[in-house]
Amino acid sequence: DAKTTQPPSMDCAEGRAANLPCNHSTISGNEYVYWYRQIHSQGPQYIIHGLKNNETNEMASLIITEDRKSSTLILPHATLRDTAVYYCIVRVGSGNTPLVFGKGTRLSVIA
Amino acid sequence: NAGVTQTPKFRVLKTGQSMTLLCAQDMNHEYMYWYRQDPGMGLRLIHYSVGEGTTAKGEVPDGYNVSRLKKQNFLLGLESAAPSQTSVYFCASGQIHYEQYFGPGTRLTVT
């Protein structure tokens, strides 16, 4: 599975959009991009995933570049409760192997 | 519907002692996983199971054994605990590999 690169930390003002980048320059055609987050001391929580089209759900939007070498997770109106570590994971969609979590980005939402 | 539960929540062991961590899920999920998370690190996969009676090794399986005798339960065993196994242990389950539901974690200290 392709590796991902994320900034170790980011800050965002409450109420503003939080844009979390992820680089996956070695991604192959059948690999999906997945996002999870982990709020302090809790187990991670699934957010969203995509292959090449942009995706949106009630939690976030996922923007994948046309060449698929990078993506951005967008939290449109960040709240203090969105403070967490966000993990970007790339994996073959039809594979039988589990997800591999990296170190992620620690997002701090500031009042 | 309790989701994923873990027993115990906290435990302190002496070096060389053994113990079993229990993970239970009531969502009829096929897949179950055990991860460990050390301070400042992402999650690392210890073992996983793709169905009742099956187990497979993850990234860091040494020193651990698992069993999945019933679909709803996944047990993680430490035969001879070592200080290096001090960590937070998370169990997860899912019907598909990419969407995993995590338990609240077990904090284990080995002295």
Short mmCIF file of C-alpha atoms in Angstrom, two decimals:
data_model
loop_
_atom_site.label_atom_id
_atom_site.label_comp_id
_atom_site.label_asym_id
_atom_site.label_seq_id
_atom_site.Cartn_x
_atom_site.Cartn_y
_atom_site.Cartn_z
CA ASP A 1 0.00 0.00 0.00
CA ALA A 2 1.15 3.55 -0.76
CA LYS A 3 2.60 5.64 2.05
CA THR A 4 1.17 8.98 3.11
CA THR A 5 2.75 12.19 4.40
CA GLN A 6 0.86 14.55 6.71
CA PRO A 7 1.98 17.63 8.67
CA PRO A 8 2.43 16.73 12.34
CA SER A 9 0.21 19.54 13.60
CA MET A 10 -2.12 22.34 12.53
CA ASP A 11 -4.21 25.02 14.19
CA CYS A 12 -7.60 26.29 13.11
CA ALA A 13 -9.85 29.03 14.48
CA GLU A 14 -13.24 27.90 15.70
CA GLY A 15 -15.92 28.41 13.06
CA ARG A 16 -13.45 28.49 10.19
CA ALA A 17 -12.81 25.71 7.70
CA ALA A 18 -10.06 23.27 8.62
CA ASN A 19 -8.15 22.00 5.61
CA LEU A 20 -5.96 18.99 6.35
CA PRO A 21 -3.54 17.99 3.57
CA CYS A 22 -2.22 14.55 2.76
CA ASN A 23 0.42 13.63 0.24
CA HIS A 24 0.29 10.18 -1.36
CA SER A 25 2.47 10.61 -4.43
CA THR A 26 2.99 6.85 -4.93
CA ILE A 27 -0.69 5.95 -4.92
CA SER A 28 -1.73 3.41 -7.53
CA GLY A 29 -4.90 3.26 -9.56
CA ASN A 30 -6.84 0.88 -7.34
CA GLU A 31 -5.96 2.46 -4.02
CA TYR A 32 -8.49 4.44 -2.03
CA VAL A 33 -7.88 7.33 0.37
CA TYR A 34 -9.41 6.93 3.85
CA TRP A 35 -9.63 9.41 6.71
CA TYR A 36 -10.05 8.63 10.38
CA ARG A 37 -9.77 10.80 13.45
CA GLN A 38 -8.94 10.09 17.08
CA ILE A 39 -10.20 12.37 19.79
CA HIS A 40 -8.07 12.32 22.90
CA SER A 41 -7.91 8.89 24.59
CA GLN A 42 -10.74 7.49 22.46
CA GLY A 43 -10.62 4.91 19.68
CA PRO A 44 -10.38 6.26 16.12
CA GLN A 45 -13.52 7.13 14.19
CA TYR A 46 -14.11 6.69 10.47
CA ILE A 47 -14.74 9.96 8.63
CA ILE A 48 -14.78 9.49 4.87
CA HIS A 49 -13.10 7.76 1.95
CA GLY A 50 -12.75 8.21 -1.81
CA LEU A 51 -11.08 6.92 -4.96
CA LYS A 52 -10.86 9.86 -7.38
CA ASN A 53 -14.04 11.86 -7.16
CA ASN A 54 -14.62 14.42 -4.44
CA GLU A 55 -16.78 13.11 -1.62
CA THR A 56 -18.93 14.76 1.01
CA ASN A 57 -20.83 13.48 4.00
CA GLU A 58 -22.26 14.95 7.16
CA MET A 59 -18.85 15.14 8.80
CA ALA A 60 -16.48 16.38 6.10
CA SER A 61 -15.52 16.76 2.47
CA LEU A 62 -12.68 14.99 0.71
CA ILE A 63 -10.97 16.67 -2.22
CA ILE A 64 -8.63 14.48 -4.29
CA THR A 65 -6.40 16.11 -6.90
CA GLU A 66 -6.79 15.05 -10.50
CA ASP A 67 -3.46 13.19 -10.49
CA ARG A 68 -4.50 11.61 -7.15
CA LYS A 69 -1.12 12.36 -5.61
CA SER A 70 -2.60 14.40 -2.81
CA SER A 71 -5.87 15.05 -1.05
CA THR A 72 -7.42 17.44 1.44
CA LEU A 73 -9.90 16.74 4.18
CA ILE A 74 -12.14 19.72 4.84
CA LEU A 75 -14.10 20.32 8.02
CA PRO A 76 -16.29 23.22 6.88
CA HIS A 77 -16.97 24.85 10.26
CA ALA A 78 -14.53 23.55 12.82
CA THR A 79 -15.63 23.37 16.45
CA LEU A 80 -13.64 22.73 19.61
CA ARG A 81 -14.89 19.13 19.51
CA ASP A 82 -13.04 18.62 16.22
CA THR A 83 -9.71 18.86 18.06
CA ALA A 84 -8.18 15.46 17.35
CA VAL A 85 -5.49 13.54 15.48
CA TYR A 86 -6.50 13.00 11.85
CA TYR A 87 -5.16 10.00 9.95
CA CYS A 88 -4.92 9.77 6.17
CA ILE A 89 -4.60 6.18 4.95
CA VAL A 90 -4.18 4.76 1.47
CA ARG A 91 -5.13 1.20 0.71
CA VAL A 92 -6.35 -1.07 -2.04
CA GLY A 93 -10.12 -0.92 -1.93
CA SER A 94 -10.78 -4.57 -2.60
CA GLY A 95 -7.87 -5.87 -0.59
CA ASN A 96 -8.13 -8.20 2.37
CA THR A 97 -5.53 -6.38 4.41
CA PRO A 98 -6.49 -4.04 7.25
CA LEU A 99 -5.75 -0.35 7.42
CA VAL A 100 -2.31 0.81 8.52
CA PHE A 101 -2.35 3.96 10.65
CA GLY A 102 0.53 6.45 10.57
CA LYS A 103 1.14 9.29 13.02
CA GLY A 104 -1.47 11.63 11.53
CA THR A 105 -1.98 15.37 11.96
CA ARG A 106 -2.86 16.81 15.34
CA LEU A 107 -5.50 19.47 14.68
CA SER A 108 -6.09 22.02 17.41
CA VAL A 109 -9.23 24.13 17.07
CA ILE A 110 -8.79 27.38 18.93
CA ALA A 111 -11.60 29.51 20.36
CA ASN B 1 -26.57 -2.00 21.06
CA ALA B 2 -23.29 -1.60 22.96
CA GLY B 3 -21.02 -1.60 19.90
CA VAL B 4 -17.48 -2.68 20.76
CA THR B 5 -16.63 -3.26 24.41
CA GLN B 6 -13.28 -4.06 26.00
CA THR B 7 -12.51 -5.73 29.31
CA PRO B 8 -10.74 -4.64 31.46
CA LYS B 9 -10.36 -0.87 31.09
CA PHE B 10 -7.18 -0.69 33.18
CA ARG B 11 -4.66 -3.28 34.36
CA VAL B 12 -1.27 -3.31 36.01
CA LEU B 13 0.88 -6.40 35.58
CA LYS B 14 4.26 -7.43 36.87
CA THR B 15 6.88 -8.59 34.39
CA GLY B 16 6.33 -12.24 33.52
CA GLN B 17 2.64 -12.35 34.43
CA SER B 18 0.03 -13.35 31.90
CA MET B 19 -3.36 -11.92 31.08
CA THR B 20 -6.13 -11.95 28.50
CA LEU B 21 -7.90 -8.92 27.10
CA LEU B 22 -11.45 -9.48 25.91
CA CYS B 23 -13.09 -7.67 23.02
CA ALA B 24 -16.79 -8.14 22.32
CA GLN B 25 -18.97 -6.73 19.55
CA ASP B 26 -22.72 -7.01 19.06
CA MET B 27 -22.90 -5.82 15.44
CA ASN B 28 -22.38 -9.24 13.84
CA HIS B 29 -19.18 -8.01 12.18
CA GLU B 30 -16.92 -10.44 10.36
CA TYR B 31 -13.64 -8.60 10.92
CA MET B 32 -12.00 -7.88 14.25
CA TYR B 33 -8.66 -6.28 15.12
CA TRP B 34 -6.28 -5.62 17.97
CA TYR B 35 -4.08 -2.51 17.92
CA ARG B 36 -1.65 -0.99 20.36
CA GLN B 37 -0.90 2.70 20.72
CA ASP B 38 2.15 4.04 22.48
CA PRO B 39 2.45 7.71 23.59
CA GLY B 40 2.77 10.07 20.65
CA MET B 41 2.46 7.26 18.14
CA GLY B 42 -0.18 6.08 15.75
CA LEU B 43 -1.90 2.73 16.07
CA ARG B 44 -0.03 -0.42 15.23
CA LEU B 45 -1.86 -3.58 14.27
CA ILE B 46 -1.07 -6.62 16.42
CA HIS B 47 -3.38 -9.34 15.06
CA TYR B 48 -6.65 -9.47 13.21
CA SER B 49 -9.37 -11.90 12.22
CA VAL B 50 -11.46 -12.10 9.05
CA GLY B 51 -14.03 -14.46 10.55
CA GLU B 52 -14.82 -16.92 13.32
CA GLY B 53 -11.98 -19.39 13.80
CA THR B 54 -9.45 -17.34 11.80
CA THR B 55 -6.55 -15.15 12.91
CA ALA B 56 -3.69 -13.39 11.13
CA LYS B 57 -0.59 -11.47 12.15
CA GLY B 58 -0.35 -7.72 11.88
CA GLU B 59 2.66 -5.41 12.13
CA VAL B 60 3.71 -6.21 15.72
CA PRO B 61 2.52 -9.73 16.65
CA ASP B 62 5.46 -10.88 18.75
CA GLY B 63 4.64 -11.55 22.39
CA TYR B 64 0.89 -11.78 21.76
CA ASN B 65 -1.55 -14.54 20.88
CA VAL B 66 -5.19 -14.28 19.82
CA SER B 67 -8.24 -16.44 19.45
CA ARG B 68 -11.62 -15.99 17.76
CA LEU B 69 -13.68 -18.96 18.90
CA LYS B 70 -16.94 -17.05 18.67
CA LYS B 71 -17.81 -14.46 16.04
CA GLN B 72 -18.58 -11.79 18.60
CA ASN B 73 -15.42 -12.18 20.69
CA PHE B 74 -11.72 -11.60 19.97
CA LEU B 75 -9.25 -12.38 22.75
CA LEU B 76 -5.73 -11.00 23.03
CA GLY B 77 -3.33 -12.88 25.28
CA LEU B 78 -0.01 -11.89 26.78
CA GLU B 79 1.76 -15.05 27.96
CA SER B 80 4.69 -13.37 29.72
CA ALA B 81 4.25 -9.63 30.00
CA ALA B 82 7.22 -7.31 29.45
CA PRO B 83 7.58 -3.57 30.20
CA SER B 84 7.73 -2.95 26.42
CA GLN B 85 4.10 -4.07 26.27
CA THR B 86 2.96 -1.12 28.36
CA SER B 87 0.51 0.57 26.05
CA VAL B 88 -3.11 1.37 25.30
CA TYR B 89 -4.79 -1.50 23.49
CA PHE B 90 -7.68 -0.87 21.14
CA CYS B 91 -9.99 -3.44 19.67
CA ALA B 92 -12.02 -2.78 16.54
CA SER B 93 -14.57 -4.57 14.41
CA GLY B 94 -16.04 -4.05 10.96
CA GLN B 95 -18.07 -5.65 8.24
CA ILE B 96 -15.70 -4.23 5.63
CA HIS B 97 -12.02 -3.59 6.15
CA TYR B 98 -12.05 0.16 5.70
CA GLU B 99 -14.82 1.06 8.14
CA GLN B 100 -13.77 -0.05 11.56
CA TYR B 101 -15.55 0.61 14.84
CA PHE B 102 -13.26 0.97 17.81
CA GLY B 103 -13.68 0.14 21.47
CA PRO B 104 -12.77 2.50 24.33
CA GLY B 105 -9.33 0.99 24.91
CA THR B 106 -7.51 -0.88 27.69
CA ARG B 107 -4.64 0.85 29.48
CA LEU B 108 -2.03 -1.74 30.41
CA THR B 109 1.03 -1.02 32.54
CA VAL B 110 3.72 -3.66 32.99
CA THR B 111 6.15 -2.97 35.83
#
